[in-house]
Short mmCIF file of C-alpha atoms in Angstrom, two decimals:
data_model
loop_
_atom_site.label_atom_id
_atom_site.label_comp_id
_atom_site.label_asym_id
_atom_site.label_seq_id
_atom_site.Cartn_x
_atom_site.Cartn_y
_atom_site.Cartn_z
CA UNK M 13 5.34 40.20 45.03
CA UNK M 14 3.69 39.35 41.71
CA UNK M 15 2.66 42.25 39.50
CA UNK M 16 -0.16 41.82 37.03
CA UNK M 17 -1.37 44.40 34.51
CA UNK M 18 -5.09 44.14 33.84
CA UNK M 19 -6.83 45.84 30.94
CA UNK M 20 -10.56 46.12 31.35
CA UNK M 21 -11.49 45.64 27.71
CA UNK M 22 -15.13 46.22 28.58
CA UNK M 23 -16.72 47.24 31.87
CA UNK M 24 -17.03 43.58 32.74
CA UNK M 25 -14.23 41.70 30.99
CA UNK M 26 -10.51 41.98 30.58
CA UNK M 27 -7.12 40.41 30.11
CA UNK M 28 -4.41 40.18 32.72
CA UNK M 29 -0.68 39.72 32.15
CA UNK M 30 2.11 39.11 34.60
CA UNK M 31 4.77 41.77 34.35
CA UNK M 32 8.43 41.67 35.21
CA UNK M 33 8.73 45.43 35.51
CA UNK M 34 7.55 48.79 34.30
CA UNK M 35 10.01 50.22 31.81
CA UNK M 36 8.43 53.63 31.42
CA UNK M 37 5.36 55.51 32.60
CA UNK M 38 4.44 59.04 31.59
CA UNK M 39 1.48 61.32 31.08
CA UNK M 40 2.22 62.82 27.68
CA UNK M 41 0.41 65.81 26.17
CA UNK M 42 -2.09 63.39 24.65
CA UNK M 43 -2.42 60.26 26.75
CA UNK M 44 -1.07 58.03 29.47
CA UNK M 45 1.86 56.07 28.07
CA UNK M 46 3.24 52.94 29.72
CA UNK M 47 5.74 50.38 28.59
CA UNK M 48 5.89 47.18 30.62
CA UNK M 49 7.95 44.04 30.29
CA UNK M 50 5.58 41.07 30.42
CA UNK M 51 6.40 37.41 30.96
CA UNK M 52 4.16 36.15 28.17
CA UNK M 53 4.30 38.79 25.45
CA UNK M 54 7.65 40.50 25.87
CA UNK M 55 7.62 44.30 25.98
CA UNK M 56 4.16 45.81 25.75
CA UNK M 57 3.10 49.35 24.84
CA UNK M 58 0.00 50.55 26.70
CA UNK M 59 -1.82 53.82 25.92
CA UNK M 60 -4.55 55.06 28.26
CA UNK M 61 -4.61 51.60 29.82
CA UNK M 62 -5.16 49.80 26.51
CA UNK M 63 -2.66 47.37 24.99
CA UNK M 64 -1.40 48.82 21.73
CA UNK M 65 1.23 46.29 20.78
CA UNK M 66 3.45 43.58 22.21
CA UNK M 67 6.64 42.03 20.92
CA UNK M 68 5.04 38.57 20.72
CA UNK M 69 1.88 39.24 18.73
CA UNK M 70 2.51 42.60 17.02
CA UNK M 71 3.16 40.98 13.65
CA UNK M 72 -0.49 40.06 13.13
CA UNK M 73 -1.86 43.58 13.27
CA UNK M 74 1.02 45.20 11.41
CA UNK M 75 1.09 42.67 8.59
CA UNK M 76 -2.68 42.69 8.12
CA UNK M 77 -2.95 46.49 8.06
CA UNK M 78 -0.16 46.79 5.51
CA UNK M 79 -0.20 43.85 3.13
CA UNK M 80 -3.88 43.61 2.29
CA UNK M 81 -4.06 47.11 0.72
CA UNK M 82 -0.49 47.00 -0.63
CA UNK M 83 -1.06 43.79 -2.57
CA UNK M 84 -4.44 45.09 -3.73
CA UNK M 85 -2.86 48.19 -5.24
CA UNK M 86 -0.93 47.30 -8.40
CA UNK M 87 1.92 49.73 -7.84
CA UNK M 88 1.91 51.57 -4.49
CA UNK M 89 4.63 54.23 -4.42
CA UNK M 90 3.66 56.69 -1.75
CA UNK M 91 2.06 55.46 1.46
CA UNK M 92 0.73 57.45 4.40
CA UNK M 93 0.34 56.00 7.87
CA UNK M 94 -1.81 58.03 10.26
CA UNK M 95 -0.89 57.17 13.83
CA UNK M 96 1.21 54.04 14.13
CA UNK M 97 4.04 55.72 16.05
CA UNK M 98 5.38 52.34 17.11
CA UNK M 99 6.60 51.88 13.54
CA UNK M 100 5.21 48.38 12.99
CA UNK M 101 3.04 49.23 10.01
CA UNK M 102 5.90 51.17 8.44
CA UNK M 103 8.18 48.13 8.83
CA UNK M 104 5.71 46.04 6.84
CA UNK M 105 5.13 48.77 4.22
CA UNK M 106 8.86 48.85 3.49
CA UNK M 107 8.78 45.17 2.51
CA UNK M 108 7.11 46.24 -0.75
CA UNK M 109 9.78 47.20 -3.28
CA UNK M 110 7.46 49.53 -5.20
CA UNK M 111 7.19 51.86 -2.20
CA UNK M 112 9.38 54.91 -2.70
CA UNK M 113 8.20 56.93 0.25
CA UNK M 114 6.32 56.17 3.45
CA UNK M 115 5.06 59.11 5.47
CA UNK M 116 4.15 58.64 9.12
CA UNK M 117 2.06 61.26 10.91
CA UNK M 118 1.88 60.47 14.61
CA UNK M 119 0.35 62.99 16.98
CA UNK M 120 2.34 61.90 20.03
CA UNK M 121 6.11 62.13 19.63
CA UNK M 122 6.55 60.25 22.87
CA UNK M 123 5.06 57.12 21.31
CA UNK M 124 7.80 57.21 18.69
CA UNK M 125 10.50 57.97 21.23
CA UNK M 126 9.67 55.14 23.62
CA UNK M 127 8.88 52.65 20.88
CA UNK M 128 12.37 53.24 19.51
CA UNK M 129 13.79 52.73 22.97
CA UNK M 130 11.80 49.69 24.14
CA UNK M 131 10.39 48.11 20.97
CA UNK M 132 13.37 48.32 18.59
CA UNK M 133 12.33 45.27 16.55
CA UNK M 134 9.13 47.16 15.71
CA UNK M 135 10.23 50.79 15.58
CA UNK M 136 13.62 50.30 13.95
CA UNK M 137 12.07 50.72 10.52
CA UNK M 138 11.35 54.38 11.27
CA UNK M 139 15.01 55.13 10.63
CA UNK M 140 14.84 53.88 7.04
CA UNK M 141 15.71 56.53 4.44
CA UNK M 142 12.37 56.06 2.64
CA UNK M 143 10.45 57.08 5.76
CA UNK M 144 9.33 60.62 6.51
CA UNK M 145 8.37 60.78 10.19
CA UNK M 146 6.19 63.75 11.11
CA UNK M 147 4.96 64.51 14.60
CA UNK M 148 1.62 66.15 14.03
CA UNK M 149 -2.14 65.89 13.71
CA UNK M 150 -3.12 63.24 11.18
CA UNK M 151 -6.57 64.75 10.81
CA UNK M 152 -5.07 68.09 9.73
CA UNK M 153 -2.53 66.37 7.49
CA UNK M 154 -5.36 64.61 5.67
CA UNK M 155 -7.41 67.80 5.43
CA UNK M 156 -4.55 69.53 3.65
CA UNK M 157 -3.51 66.70 1.32
CA UNK M 158 -4.87 66.24 -2.19
CA UNK M 159 -4.23 63.52 -4.75
CA UNK M 160 -1.07 62.67 -2.87
CA UNK M 161 -1.09 59.05 -1.76
CA UNK M 162 -1.56 55.61 -3.28
CA UNK M 163 -2.42 53.99 0.02
CA UNK M 164 -3.43 55.50 3.38
CA UNK M 165 -3.44 53.40 6.55
CA UNK M 166 -5.13 54.59 9.71
CA UNK M 167 -3.37 52.93 12.63
CA UNK M 168 -5.17 54.71 15.43
CA UNK M 169 -6.00 54.01 19.04
CA UNK M 170 -9.60 53.29 20.02
CA UNK M 171 -12.16 56.04 19.38
CA UNK M 172 -11.51 57.76 22.70
CA UNK M 173 -9.15 60.63 23.39
CA UNK M 174 -7.06 61.96 20.47
CA UNK M 175 -8.42 59.40 17.99
CA UNK M 176 -12.13 60.31 18.14
CA UNK M 177 -11.95 62.42 14.95
CA UNK M 178 -10.41 59.50 13.07
CA UNK M 179 -13.68 57.59 13.21
CA UNK M 180 -15.88 60.35 11.77
CA UNK M 181 -17.23 60.50 8.26
CA UNK M 182 -15.56 63.85 7.51
CA UNK M 183 -12.21 62.17 8.01
CA UNK M 184 -12.99 59.53 5.39
CA UNK M 185 -14.08 62.24 2.95
CA UNK M 186 -10.71 63.85 3.52
CA UNK M 187 -8.94 60.56 2.96
CA UNK M 188 -10.69 60.09 -0.38
CA UNK M 189 -9.46 63.53 -1.41
CA UNK M 190 -5.93 62.85 -0.17
CA UNK M 191 -5.74 59.63 -2.19
CA UNK M 192 -4.86 59.43 -5.86
CA UNK M 193 -7.58 58.38 -8.29
CA UNK M 194 -6.97 54.69 -7.75
CA UNK M 195 -6.09 54.97 -4.09
CA UNK M 196 -6.95 52.62 -1.24
CA UNK M 197 -7.31 53.17 2.46
CA UNK M 198 -7.60 50.90 5.43
CA UNK M 199 -8.45 51.59 9.06
CA UNK M 200 -8.50 49.43 12.16
CA UNK M 201 -12.11 49.28 13.30
CA UNK M 202 -12.12 47.40 16.59
CA UNK M 203 -13.84 44.10 17.35
CA UNK M 204 -17.28 42.72 16.51
CA UNK M 205 -18.04 41.22 19.92
CA UNK M 206 -18.07 44.42 21.96
CA UNK M 207 -18.21 47.22 19.36
CA UNK M 208 -20.78 46.26 16.80
CA UNK M 209 -22.19 49.76 16.48
CA UNK M 210 -18.81 51.26 15.60
CA UNK M 211 -18.12 48.69 12.88
CA UNK M 212 -21.54 49.23 11.36
CA UNK M 213 -21.20 53.01 11.42
CA UNK M 214 -17.71 53.14 9.92
CA UNK M 215 -18.63 50.62 7.23
CA UNK M 216 -21.70 52.57 6.18
CA UNK M 217 -19.83 55.88 6.19
CA UNK M 218 -16.96 54.50 4.11
CA UNK M 219 -19.39 52.80 1.73
CA UNK M 220 -20.99 56.14 0.88
CA UNK M 221 -17.58 57.48 -0.17
CA UNK M 222 -15.71 54.55 -1.71
CA UNK M 223 -17.12 52.36 -4.50
CA UNK M 224 -15.42 49.28 -3.04
CA UNK M 225 -15.79 48.80 0.72
CA UNK M 226 -15.02 45.65 2.67
CA UNK M 227 -14.34 44.36 6.14
CA UNK M 228 -11.69 41.81 6.97
CA UNK M 229 -10.47 40.25 10.21
CA UNK M 230 -7.40 38.92 11.97
CA UNK M 231 -6.71 37.17 15.27
CA UNK M 232 -4.83 39.32 17.80
CA UNK M 233 -4.57 37.64 21.24
CA UNK M 234 -3.98 40.83 23.24
CA UNK M 235 -6.82 42.80 21.65
CA UNK M 236 -10.39 42.55 22.97
CA UNK M 237 -12.10 39.30 21.92
CA UNK M 238 -9.05 38.23 19.90
CA UNK M 239 -10.88 39.07 16.67
CA UNK M 240 -9.98 42.37 15.07
CA UNK M 241 -11.60 44.10 12.10
CA UNK M 242 -10.18 46.31 9.41
CA UNK M 243 -12.30 48.36 7.06
CA UNK M 244 -10.91 48.89 3.58
CA UNK M 245 -12.15 51.52 1.12
CA UNK M 246 -10.91 51.49 -2.44
CA UNK M 247 -11.58 53.76 -5.42
CA UNK M 248 -10.79 51.20 -8.10
CA UNK M 249 -8.91 48.06 -7.08
CA UNK M 250 -10.84 45.22 -5.48
CA UNK M 251 -9.01 43.50 -2.61
CA UNK M 252 -10.85 40.29 -3.52
CA UNK M 253 -9.72 40.40 -7.16
CA UNK M 254 -5.97 40.43 -6.80
CA UNK M 255 -4.32 38.48 -9.61
CA UNK M 256 -2.00 35.62 -8.69
CA UNK M 257 1.03 37.27 -10.31
CA UNK M 258 0.59 40.40 -8.21
CA UNK M 259 1.62 38.50 -5.08
CA UNK M 260 5.35 38.42 -4.55
CA UNK M 261 7.30 36.70 -1.85
CA UNK M 262 7.65 38.67 1.36
CA UNK M 263 8.67 37.50 4.77
CA UNK M 264 5.66 37.29 7.06
CA UNK M 265 4.50 35.38 10.11
CA UNK M 266 0.74 35.79 9.66
CA UNK M 267 -0.17 37.08 6.19
CA UNK M 268 -0.30 34.70 3.25
CA UNK M 269 -1.97 35.20 -0.11
CA UNK M 270 -4.54 32.57 0.85
CA UNK M 271 -5.26 34.38 4.10
CA UNK M 272 -5.58 37.67 2.18
CA UNK M 273 -8.75 36.27 0.62
CA UNK M 274 -9.89 34.20 3.59
CA UNK M 275 -9.78 37.20 5.93
CA UNK M 276 -12.77 38.64 4.07
CA UNK M 277 -14.95 35.59 4.81
CA UNK M 278 -16.76 36.94 7.85
CA UNK M 279 -18.49 35.07 10.65
CA UNK M 280 -22.22 35.28 9.96
CA UNK M 281 -22.96 37.59 12.89
CA UNK M 282 -20.31 40.00 11.59
CA UNK M 283 -21.53 39.85 8.00
CA UNK M 284 -25.03 40.55 9.29
CA UNK M 285 -23.82 43.82 10.85
CA UNK M 286 -23.06 45.15 7.37
CA UNK M 287 -26.47 44.47 5.87
CA UNK C 7 -17.96 43.97 46.66
CA UNK C 8 -17.08 43.17 43.04
CA UNK C 9 -16.42 39.55 42.19
CA UNK C 10 -14.17 38.70 39.26
CA UNK C 11 -13.37 35.22 37.98
CA UNK C 12 -9.88 34.98 36.54
CA UNK C 13 -8.67 32.09 34.40
CA UNK C 14 -4.93 31.84 34.14
CA UNK C 15 -4.77 30.61 30.56
CA UNK C 16 -1.00 30.32 30.84
CA UNK C 17 1.26 30.78 33.84
CA UNK C 18 1.55 34.44 32.92
CA UNK C 19 -1.62 35.47 31.12
CA UNK C 20 -5.34 35.21 31.63
CA UNK C 21 -8.82 36.57 31.21
CA UNK C 22 -10.96 38.06 33.93
CA UNK C 23 -14.73 38.39 33.97
CA UNK C 24 -17.01 40.18 36.40
CA UNK C 25 -19.53 37.80 37.89
CA UNK C 26 -22.95 38.45 39.37
CA UNK C 27 -22.99 35.23 41.35
CA UNK C 28 -21.92 31.63 41.54
CA UNK C 29 -24.76 29.35 40.48
CA UNK C 30 -23.12 26.05 41.35
CA UNK C 31 -19.80 24.75 42.60
CA UNK C 32 -18.93 21.10 43.11
CA UNK C 33 -16.04 18.70 43.09
CA UNK C 34 -17.36 15.87 40.92
CA UNK C 35 -15.74 12.45 40.59
CA UNK C 36 -13.72 13.81 37.68
CA UNK C 37 -13.13 17.52 38.06
CA UNK C 38 -14.00 20.80 39.72
CA UNK C 39 -17.25 22.07 38.20
CA UNK C 40 -18.42 25.67 38.53
CA UNK C 41 -21.22 27.58 36.89
CA UNK C 42 -21.12 31.36 37.28
CA UNK C 43 -23.35 34.11 36.00
CA UNK C 44 -21.15 36.72 34.32
CA UNK C 45 -22.02 40.28 33.34
CA UNK C 46 -20.44 40.06 29.88
CA UNK C 47 -21.01 36.49 28.72
CA UNK C 48 -24.12 35.29 30.52
CA UNK C 49 -23.89 31.95 32.29
CA UNK C 50 -20.47 30.32 32.06
CA UNK C 51 -19.44 26.70 32.64
CA UNK C 52 -15.98 26.31 34.17
CA UNK C 53 -14.20 22.95 34.57
CA UNK C 54 -10.99 22.75 36.63
CA UNK C 55 -10.79 26.54 36.44
CA UNK C 56 -11.01 26.66 32.64
CA UNK C 57 -13.88 28.27 30.73
CA UNK C 58 -15.70 25.57 28.78
CA UNK C 59 -18.56 27.54 27.35
CA UNK C 60 -20.60 30.72 27.83
CA UNK C 61 -24.05 31.69 26.67
CA UNK C 62 -22.69 34.60 24.63
CA UNK C 63 -19.96 32.96 22.56
CA UNK C 64 -20.76 29.22 22.68
CA UNK C 65 -22.14 29.20 19.16
CA UNK C 66 -18.72 29.61 17.56
CA UNK C 67 -17.19 26.47 18.98
CA UNK C 68 -20.29 24.33 18.65
CA UNK C 69 -21.04 25.34 15.08
CA UNK C 70 -17.46 24.93 13.92
CA UNK C 71 -17.02 21.50 15.50
CA UNK C 72 -20.24 20.21 13.97
CA UNK C 73 -20.82 21.79 10.58
CA UNK C 74 -17.40 21.44 9.00
CA UNK C 75 -17.37 17.61 9.14
CA UNK C 76 -21.13 17.26 8.65
CA UNK C 77 -21.12 19.26 5.41
CA UNK C 78 -17.98 17.43 4.30
CA UNK C 79 -19.68 14.04 4.68
CA UNK C 80 -22.25 13.53 1.89
CA UNK C 81 -24.80 11.73 4.05
CA UNK C 82 -24.04 11.58 7.78
CA UNK C 83 -26.56 9.36 9.56
CA UNK C 84 -24.96 8.32 12.81
CA UNK C 85 -22.82 10.77 14.74
CA UNK C 86 -20.84 10.23 17.93
CA UNK C 87 -19.82 13.06 20.24
CA UNK C 88 -17.14 12.20 22.80
CA UNK C 89 -17.36 14.61 25.72
CA UNK C 90 -19.53 17.62 25.00
CA UNK C 91 -21.82 17.12 27.99
CA UNK C 92 -23.09 20.69 27.69
CA UNK C 93 -25.00 19.56 24.61
CA UNK C 94 -23.93 22.39 22.28
CA UNK C 95 -22.36 20.19 19.63
CA UNK C 96 -25.39 17.88 19.70
CA UNK C 97 -27.68 20.89 19.14
CA UNK C 98 -25.76 21.76 15.97
CA UNK C 99 -25.58 18.12 14.80
CA UNK C 100 -29.37 17.89 14.92
CA UNK C 101 -29.67 20.74 12.41
CA UNK C 102 -28.64 18.25 9.72
CA UNK C 103 -31.71 16.39 8.47
CA UNK C 104 -29.71 13.34 7.37
CA UNK C 105 -28.73 12.59 10.97
CA UNK C 106 -30.83 9.75 12.33
CA UNK C 107 -29.00 9.19 15.56
CA UNK C 108 -26.55 11.22 17.66
CA UNK C 109 -24.77 9.42 20.47
CA UNK C 110 -23.16 11.43 23.26
CA UNK C 111 -20.65 9.78 25.57
CA UNK C 112 -19.76 12.12 28.42
CA UNK C 113 -17.67 10.87 31.30
CA UNK C 114 -19.06 13.29 33.88
CA UNK C 115 -22.81 13.09 34.38
CA UNK C 116 -22.69 16.25 36.48
CA UNK C 117 -21.71 18.28 33.41
CA UNK C 118 -24.89 17.14 31.71
CA UNK C 119 -26.99 17.73 34.82
CA UNK C 120 -25.82 21.30 35.48
CA UNK C 121 -25.73 22.27 31.81
CA UNK C 122 -29.40 21.29 31.57
CA UNK C 123 -30.11 23.35 34.66
CA UNK C 124 -28.10 26.49 33.93
CA UNK C 125 -27.43 26.42 30.17
CA UNK C 126 -30.80 25.31 28.79
CA UNK C 127 -30.34 27.09 25.42
CA UNK C 128 -27.29 24.88 24.91
CA UNK C 129 -28.21 21.63 26.63
CA UNK C 130 -31.88 21.48 25.67
CA UNK C 131 -31.03 19.50 22.55
CA UNK C 132 -29.99 16.54 24.69
CA UNK C 133 -33.68 15.74 25.21
CA UNK C 134 -34.27 15.25 21.48
CA UNK C 135 -35.52 11.76 20.57
CA UNK C 136 -32.65 11.24 18.11
CA UNK C 137 -30.08 11.63 20.91
CA UNK C 138 -28.66 8.74 22.91
CA UNK C 139 -26.99 10.18 26.00
CA UNK C 140 -24.52 7.84 27.69
CA UNK C 141 -22.59 8.66 30.82
CA UNK C 142 -19.36 6.77 30.39
CA UNK C 143 -15.76 6.68 29.24
CA UNK C 144 -15.43 7.88 25.65
CA UNK C 145 -12.05 6.20 25.32
CA UNK C 146 -13.57 2.80 26.16
CA UNK C 147 -16.58 3.47 23.94
CA UNK C 148 -14.28 4.10 21.01
CA UNK C 149 -12.16 1.05 21.81
CA UNK C 150 -15.25 -1.17 21.60
CA UNK C 151 -16.85 0.37 18.50
CA UNK C 152 -16.25 -0.84 14.96
CA UNK C 153 -17.51 0.48 11.63
CA UNK C 154 -20.27 2.24 13.55
CA UNK C 155 -20.20 5.97 12.90
CA UNK C 156 -20.21 8.34 9.95
CA UNK C 157 -18.77 11.24 11.93
CA UNK C 158 -17.05 11.33 15.33
CA UNK C 159 -16.52 14.61 17.15
CA UNK C 160 -14.18 14.88 20.11
CA UNK C 161 -15.39 17.74 22.28
CA UNK C 162 -12.98 17.31 25.16
CA UNK C 163 -11.48 19.51 27.83
CA UNK C 164 -7.80 20.41 27.65
CA UNK C 165 -5.29 17.54 27.80
CA UNK C 166 -5.18 17.52 31.59
CA UNK C 167 -7.24 15.36 33.96
CA UNK C 168 -9.79 12.99 32.42
CA UNK C 169 -9.06 14.10 28.83
CA UNK C 170 -5.36 13.17 28.63
CA UNK C 171 -6.06 9.88 26.82
CA UNK C 172 -8.10 11.71 24.19
CA UNK C 173 -4.96 13.34 22.80
CA UNK C 174 -2.97 10.13 22.33
CA UNK C 175 -2.33 8.35 19.07
CA UNK C 176 -3.95 5.12 20.24
CA UNK C 177 -7.23 7.00 20.59
CA UNK C 178 -7.11 8.16 16.98
CA UNK C 179 -6.39 4.60 15.83
CA UNK C 180 -9.52 3.56 17.72
CA UNK C 181 -11.50 6.35 16.12
CA UNK C 182 -10.49 5.20 12.65
CA UNK C 183 -11.73 1.72 13.52
CA UNK C 184 -14.97 3.03 15.02
CA UNK C 185 -15.71 5.02 11.85
CA UNK C 186 -17.30 3.62 8.73
CA UNK C 187 -15.18 3.34 5.59
CA UNK C 188 -15.86 6.91 4.53
CA UNK C 189 -15.97 8.33 8.06
CA UNK C 190 -14.68 11.67 9.31
CA UNK C 191 -13.55 12.80 12.73
CA UNK C 192 -12.77 16.15 14.25
CA UNK C 193 -11.19 17.12 17.57
CA UNK C 194 -10.63 20.43 19.29
CA UNK C 195 -6.87 20.91 19.48
CA UNK C 196 -6.29 24.05 21.53
CA UNK C 197 -4.62 27.26 20.37
CA UNK C 198 -1.49 27.95 18.33
CA UNK C 199 -0.15 30.79 20.50
CA UNK C 200 0.45 28.83 23.70
CA UNK C 201 0.20 25.16 22.66
CA UNK C 202 2.17 24.75 19.47
CA UNK C 203 3.65 21.42 20.48
CA UNK C 204 0.22 19.84 21.05
CA UNK C 205 -1.10 20.95 17.66
CA UNK C 206 1.96 19.63 15.89
CA UNK C 207 1.83 16.30 17.70
CA UNK C 208 -1.88 15.67 17.14
CA UNK C 209 -1.64 16.69 13.49
CA UNK C 210 1.25 14.34 12.84
CA UNK C 211 -0.43 11.47 14.70
CA UNK C 212 -3.71 11.92 12.82
CA UNK C 213 -1.90 12.24 9.51
CA UNK C 214 -0.36 8.81 9.93
CA UNK C 215 -3.82 7.30 10.29
CA UNK C 216 -6.11 9.33 8.01
CA UNK C 217 -5.39 9.98 4.33
CA UNK C 218 -6.91 13.47 4.56
CA UNK C 219 -5.81 15.54 7.57
CA UNK C 220 -6.32 19.27 8.01
CA UNK C 221 -6.35 22.01 10.60
CA UNK C 222 -8.91 24.79 10.73
CA UNK C 223 -9.53 27.68 13.09
CA UNK C 224 -12.24 29.80 14.65
CA UNK C 225 -12.34 32.87 16.90
CA UNK C 226 -13.57 32.17 20.44
CA UNK C 227 -13.22 35.22 22.74
CA UNK C 228 -13.25 33.29 26.03
CA UNK C 229 -10.69 30.68 24.95
CA UNK C 230 -6.95 31.32 25.28
CA UNK C 231 -5.64 33.67 22.56
CA UNK C 232 -9.07 33.89 20.94
CA UNK C 233 -7.89 31.59 18.13
CA UNK C 234 -8.94 27.97 18.38
CA UNK C 235 -7.86 25.04 16.24
CA UNK C 236 -9.68 21.91 15.16
CA UNK C 237 -7.98 18.92 13.60
CA UNK C 238 -10.01 16.96 11.08
CA UNK C 239 -9.16 13.48 9.85
CA UNK C 240 -11.08 11.95 6.98
CA UNK C 241 -10.92 8.58 5.24
CA UNK C 242 -12.36 9.70 1.92
CA UNK C 243 -14.15 13.05 1.78
CA UNK C 244 -12.06 16.21 1.54
CA UNK C 245 -13.36 19.13 3.64
CA UNK C 246 -11.91 21.50 1.06
CA UNK C 247 -13.72 19.82 -1.85
CA UNK C 248 -17.32 20.14 -0.78
CA UNK C 249 -19.61 20.69 -3.76
CA UNK C 250 -21.83 23.77 -3.77
CA UNK C 251 -25.04 21.73 -3.82
CA UNK C 252 -24.02 19.84 -0.70
CA UNK C 253 -24.48 22.98 1.40
CA UNK C 254 -28.04 23.45 2.56
CA UNK C 255 -29.53 26.28 4.55
CA UNK C 256 -29.11 25.98 8.29
CA UNK C 257 -29.49 28.60 10.95
CA UNK C 258 -26.08 29.68 12.25
CA UNK C 259 -24.44 32.70 13.83
CA UNK C 260 -20.82 31.95 12.88
CA UNK C 261 -20.57 29.21 10.25
CA UNK C 262 -21.14 30.02 6.59
CA UNK C 263 -20.16 27.99 3.55
CA UNK C 264 -17.58 30.65 2.70
CA UNK C 265 -16.13 30.46 6.19
CA UNK C 266 -16.06 26.64 5.92
CA UNK C 267 -13.32 27.04 3.29
CA UNK C 268 -11.71 30.17 4.73
CA UNK C 269 -11.21 28.53 8.14
CA UNK C 270 -8.58 26.28 6.55
CA UNK C 271 -6.46 29.24 5.41
CA UNK C 272 -4.01 29.29 8.30
CA UNK C 273 -1.84 32.12 9.58
CA UNK C 274 1.67 31.46 8.32
CA UNK C 275 3.09 30.66 11.75
CA UNK C 276 0.35 28.06 12.23
CA UNK C 277 0.83 26.53 8.78
CA UNK C 278 4.55 26.32 9.53
CA UNK C 279 3.82 24.15 12.58
CA UNK C 280 2.45 21.45 10.30
CA UNK C 281 5.45 21.19 8.00
#
């Protein structure tokens, strides 16, 4: 018998992947959590039926969330990751020698637990001594923080379930407060083929709060449409004005300093959403 | 009853789209041809089970095949499209006022016939007076042509069935001969997630024939991995050295002059394939 996992990415379109076996399935306090072993993408973490990350293509998302803001900031020391319990963003953050502390606030401890068990190449970084792993509500953490972080990364699920609050304007106001005076934040903001309204709304909200606001993209095969967007809000440093000497060598599979700039060149129909 | 069309893009991964109905299905002399009406992407042309184009996302592929070489060439007058029976590339070619004649050589007349019937917003351009539509073998056409074209675009299916010859080195030698002394050619060369060997092979073959060889990418949701590559070979004009004044206003939904350059900034794992 062949087993195939199908994610309906919209009502009328989806991806389907052949699986070898289910490694774990559980209804946690927050969401349905599944880990499956796929033929094409290695182990795959699925939350509420949506692919979160796979061993084969995880590097794209994690590198592009982390390195764009971290190379934009001249000296990031303290980084906060909201969500991201799989540890992939943290792994990339730790490649920057200036980072002294990386705080992770993940609402669902089970995501951390099963990522460590089944996605060790991604989650292993969570055991690094510079990492402070907190199981808790990122929204509350942000509400209570002030002038605390150089860079904040919002590595959330889609705006359904526990992550709804992380796409509201009040959250971005809180992030601005939680950042230091030259702080930068980035959030994953879904894809421009099926979620144009969301991208537009987040961009306009962030733009009212941060003097420098931009959208950039990356190709992620297992995410809807294969084209993912990230919205970056910065108080001072422009992600498109990074000096050559700021870039240092890091080991990556997707990010390059040329791609850092190129990722901001948007397809016309995406650029038009932001007008 | 719900009907879903599933394309296995690899042995172990695919996309699936809900369809309203099948508009046409036929075994032509060359391939299995299906046109379905989908909920998400409008009408969709499928050859040998593989999505060729859809009304919703066709503009990406067609614009990126056509405009990158046509803006690179300072004065393209005669353009040849090999394959491309749906007419989408021709539609984009005709947006360039310098083009006096566009020749299309499509091996399967049925593709033209059913594209005109079910994809009129794409295929309508084939009726333009500047277009010479020929039903025939593109490989033979190239073999017989000499110093004839400013730009040649290879809009083929995957390297299975009738298109196998279009991915062989001998074909690129023929293209160089068929081009004028400052000619440019471009070919679709599949995706870098599942077909790394093909990209590497075509790039190396083209590089031995053309002094300027480059790879660029675009996001196409209904193509495998969502990240498509195009290989460009040029005798004289560098696609990365197009002067600002060369760009003129054309109506597009994906291509912009900024994206023209950015599309050549490759993800590191793709750039590494070309070393």
